[in-house]
Amino acid sequence: MSTEETGTRFTPEDYARKIDGLLKKAEQAGTPEEAEIFTGKAQELMSKYAIDEAMLAAAAGDKQKSQVVVREEIVFTGSYSQSHWDVGREIAEANECRTLIQKGTYNPDKGGKYDPYRIVLIVIGFEEDVKRVRMLNASLQIQAQGALNKWWKTVDSSWMTAMEKYKERRQFLGSFAHGLGIQLENAAALARKKAEDERGDKDSVALVLRDKKSRVDDWVDAEYGKLRNIRRKGYGGSGHAKNAGRQAGMR
């Protein structure tokens, strides 16, 4: 639990409703600037609440109930599944979670047949962090698709082959993910700064966050062994698609 500037104490359910309301406003925003404000505020609240949870658990000596590490899967399908996976990864990493990828899995929706476009985002982190990732991902995938559709209407694709059209749209989504990661990390950093200012103790906040990270890393190492980081994927497409996608993600 946390305390807002008014001194009103919120429950986890209160935070969930508040964040959900902000994300719905972002999805329905009339301008990119409005969407940016609502999404940024939602991420800021998520990060702030996560810090408050960890600080309270540390103060109470509760390292079990409030800090359980879980593993959950988010499935993406279709020809742009890799780009949507990239969006999900940026969201997860901005919320103190580790990610893994499982590519080309068997699809139960296609009679259990192998599906090269079925990609699984494996999210590993504290249970409440993973829940927030799911919530934010559901909204931002909608925003990503909406931004792509809006941008594509401005593109003269009459001269492009089907493959060129595909690469342009894929590049937009991949760059959207990159810009989004910057936007979310900025909001998370703002939440950390506010938490430090409220407590007047930068070191204690940093210590709690390092402890969270080490617990998640230890879980991953115990389950999977040492893993290499996945480099950001490059996509075939024009610089125009890359720049437009990145700017849309920043918004």
PDB file of N, CA and C in Angstrom, residues 73 75-77 102-120:
ATOM      1  N   GLU A  73       3.276 -16.715 -19.165  1.00  0.00           N
ATOM      2  CA  GLU A  73       3.459 -16.647 -20.606  1.00  0.00           C
ATOM      3  C   GLU A  73       2.425 -15.732 -21.244  1.00  0.00           C
ATOM      4  N   VAL A  75       1.203 -14.995 -25.190  1.00  0.00           N
ATOM      5  CA  VAL A  75       1.357 -15.568 -26.531  1.00  0.00           C
ATOM      6  C   VAL A  75       1.006 -14.544 -27.601  1.00  0.00           C
ATOM      7  N   PHE A  76       1.860 -14.487 -28.635  1.00  0.00           N
ATOM      8  CA  PHE A  76       1.606 -13.633 -29.799  1.00  0.00           C
ATOM      9  C   PHE A  76       1.587 -14.524 -31.043  1.00  0.00           C
ATOM     10  N   THR A  77       0.644 -14.252 -31.926  1.00  0.00           N
ATOM     11  CA  THR A  77       0.541 -15.011 -33.161  1.00  0.00           C
ATOM     12  C   THR A  77       0.436 -14.052 -34.347  1.00  0.00           C
ATOM     13  N   GLN A 102      10.166 -17.886 -26.649  1.00  0.00           N
ATOM     14  CA  GLN A 102       9.972 -19.234 -27.164  1.00  0.00           C
ATOM     15  C   GLN A 102       9.355 -19.077 -28.546  1.00  0.00           C
ATOM     16  N   LYS A 103      10.091 -19.463 -29.580  1.00  0.00           N
ATOM     17  CA  LYS A 103       9.667 -19.209 -30.954  1.00  0.00           C
ATOM     18  C   LYS A 103       9.222 -20.487 -31.643  1.00  0.00           C
ATOM     19  N   GLY A 104       8.229 -20.324 -32.532  1.00  0.00           N
ATOM     20  CA  GLY A 104       7.783 -21.441 -33.342  1.00  0.00           C
ATOM     21  C   GLY A 104       7.272 -22.601 -32.523  1.00  0.00           C
ATOM     22  N   THR A 105       6.194 -22.382 -31.796  1.00  0.00           N
ATOM     23  CA  THR A 105       5.661 -23.416 -30.912  1.00  0.00           C
ATOM     24  C   THR A 105       4.436 -24.073 -31.543  1.00  0.00           C
ATOM     25  N   TYR A 106       3.980 -25.147 -30.913  1.00  0.00           N
ATOM     26  CA  TYR A 106       2.798 -25.845 -31.404  1.00  0.00           C
ATOM     27  C   TYR A 106       1.553 -25.092 -30.954  1.00  0.00           C
ATOM     28  N   ASN A 107       0.667 -24.874 -31.901  1.00  0.00           N
ATOM     29  CA  ASN A 107      -0.494 -24.007 -31.675  1.00  0.00           C
ATOM     30  C   ASN A 107      -1.745 -24.846 -31.405  1.00  0.00           C
ATOM     31  N   PRO A 108      -2.286 -24.800 -30.179  1.00  0.00           N
ATOM     32  CA  PRO A 108      -3.504 -25.569 -29.878  1.00  0.00           C
ATOM     33  C   PRO A 108      -4.716 -25.073 -30.669  1.00  0.00           C
ATOM     34  N   ASP A 109      -4.666 -23.817 -31.126  1.00  0.00           N
ATOM     35  CA  ASP A 109      -5.775 -23.283 -31.920  1.00  0.00           C
ATOM     36  C   ASP A 109      -5.743 -23.775 -33.363  1.00  0.00           C
ATOM     37  N   LYS A 110      -4.656 -24.450 -33.738  1.00  0.00           N
ATOM     38  CA  LYS A 110      -4.532 -24.987 -35.094  1.00  0.00           C
ATOM     39  C   LYS A 110      -4.331 -26.498 -35.043  1.00  0.00           C
ATOM     40  N   GLY A 111      -5.061 -27.114 -34.137  1.00  0.00           N
ATOM     41  CA  GLY A 111      -5.004 -28.567 -34.019  1.00  0.00           C
ATOM     42  C   GLY A 111      -3.688 -29.099 -33.503  1.00  0.00           C
ATOM     43  N   GLY A 112      -2.956 -28.260 -32.760  1.00  0.00           N
ATOM     44  CA  GLY A 112      -1.681 -28.698 -32.214  1.00  0.00           C
ATOM     45  C   GLY A 112      -0.555 -28.717 -33.224  1.00  0.00           C
ATOM     46  N   LYS A 113      -0.779 -28.128 -34.394  1.00  0.00           N
ATOM     47  CA  LYS A 113       0.255 -28.111 -35.428  1.00  0.00           C
ATOM     48  C   LYS A 113       1.315 -27.052 -35.123  1.00  0.00           C
ATOM     49  N   TYR A 114       2.505 -27.285 -35.670  1.00  0.00           N
ATOM     50  CA  TYR A 114       3.604 -26.341 -35.496  1.00  0.00           C
ATOM     51  C   TYR A 114       3.265 -25.022 -36.190  1.00  0.00           C
ATOM     52  N   ASP A 115       3.489 -23.912 -35.488  1.00  0.00           N
ATOM     53  CA  ASP A 115       3.174 -22.580 -36.024  1.00  0.00           C
ATOM     54  C   ASP A 115       4.417 -21.706 -35.900  1.00  0.00           C
ATOM     55  N   PRO A 116       5.105 -21.423 -37.001  1.00  0.00           N
ATOM     56  CA  PRO A 116       6.332 -20.626 -36.925  1.00  0.00           C
ATOM     57  C   PRO A 116       6.100 -19.190 -36.472  1.00  0.00           C
ATOM     58  N   TYR A 117       4.859 -18.726 -36.549  1.00  0.00           N
ATOM     59  CA  TYR A 117       4.555 -17.349 -36.158  1.00  0.00           C
ATOM     60  C   TYR A 117       4.043 -17.242 -34.727  1.00  0.00           C
ATOM     61  N   ARG A 118       3.952 -18.380 -34.040  1.00  0.00           N
ATOM     62  CA  ARG A 118       3.491 -18.356 -32.648  1.00  0.00           C
ATOM     63  C   ARG A 118       4.703 -18.156 -31.739  1.00  0.00           C
ATOM     64  N   ILE A 119       4.773 -16.989 -31.103  1.00  0.00           N
ATOM     65  CA  ILE A 119       5.898 -16.648 -30.243  1.00  0.00           C
ATOM     66  C   ILE A 119       5.394 -16.392 -28.829  1.00  0.00           C
ATOM     67  N   VAL A 120       6.093 -16.960 -27.853  1.00  0.00           N
ATOM     68  CA  VAL A 120       5.688 -16.823 -26.455  1.00  0.00           C
ATOM     69  C   VAL A 120       6.662 -15.902 -25.728  1.00  0.00           C
TER      70      VAL A 120
END
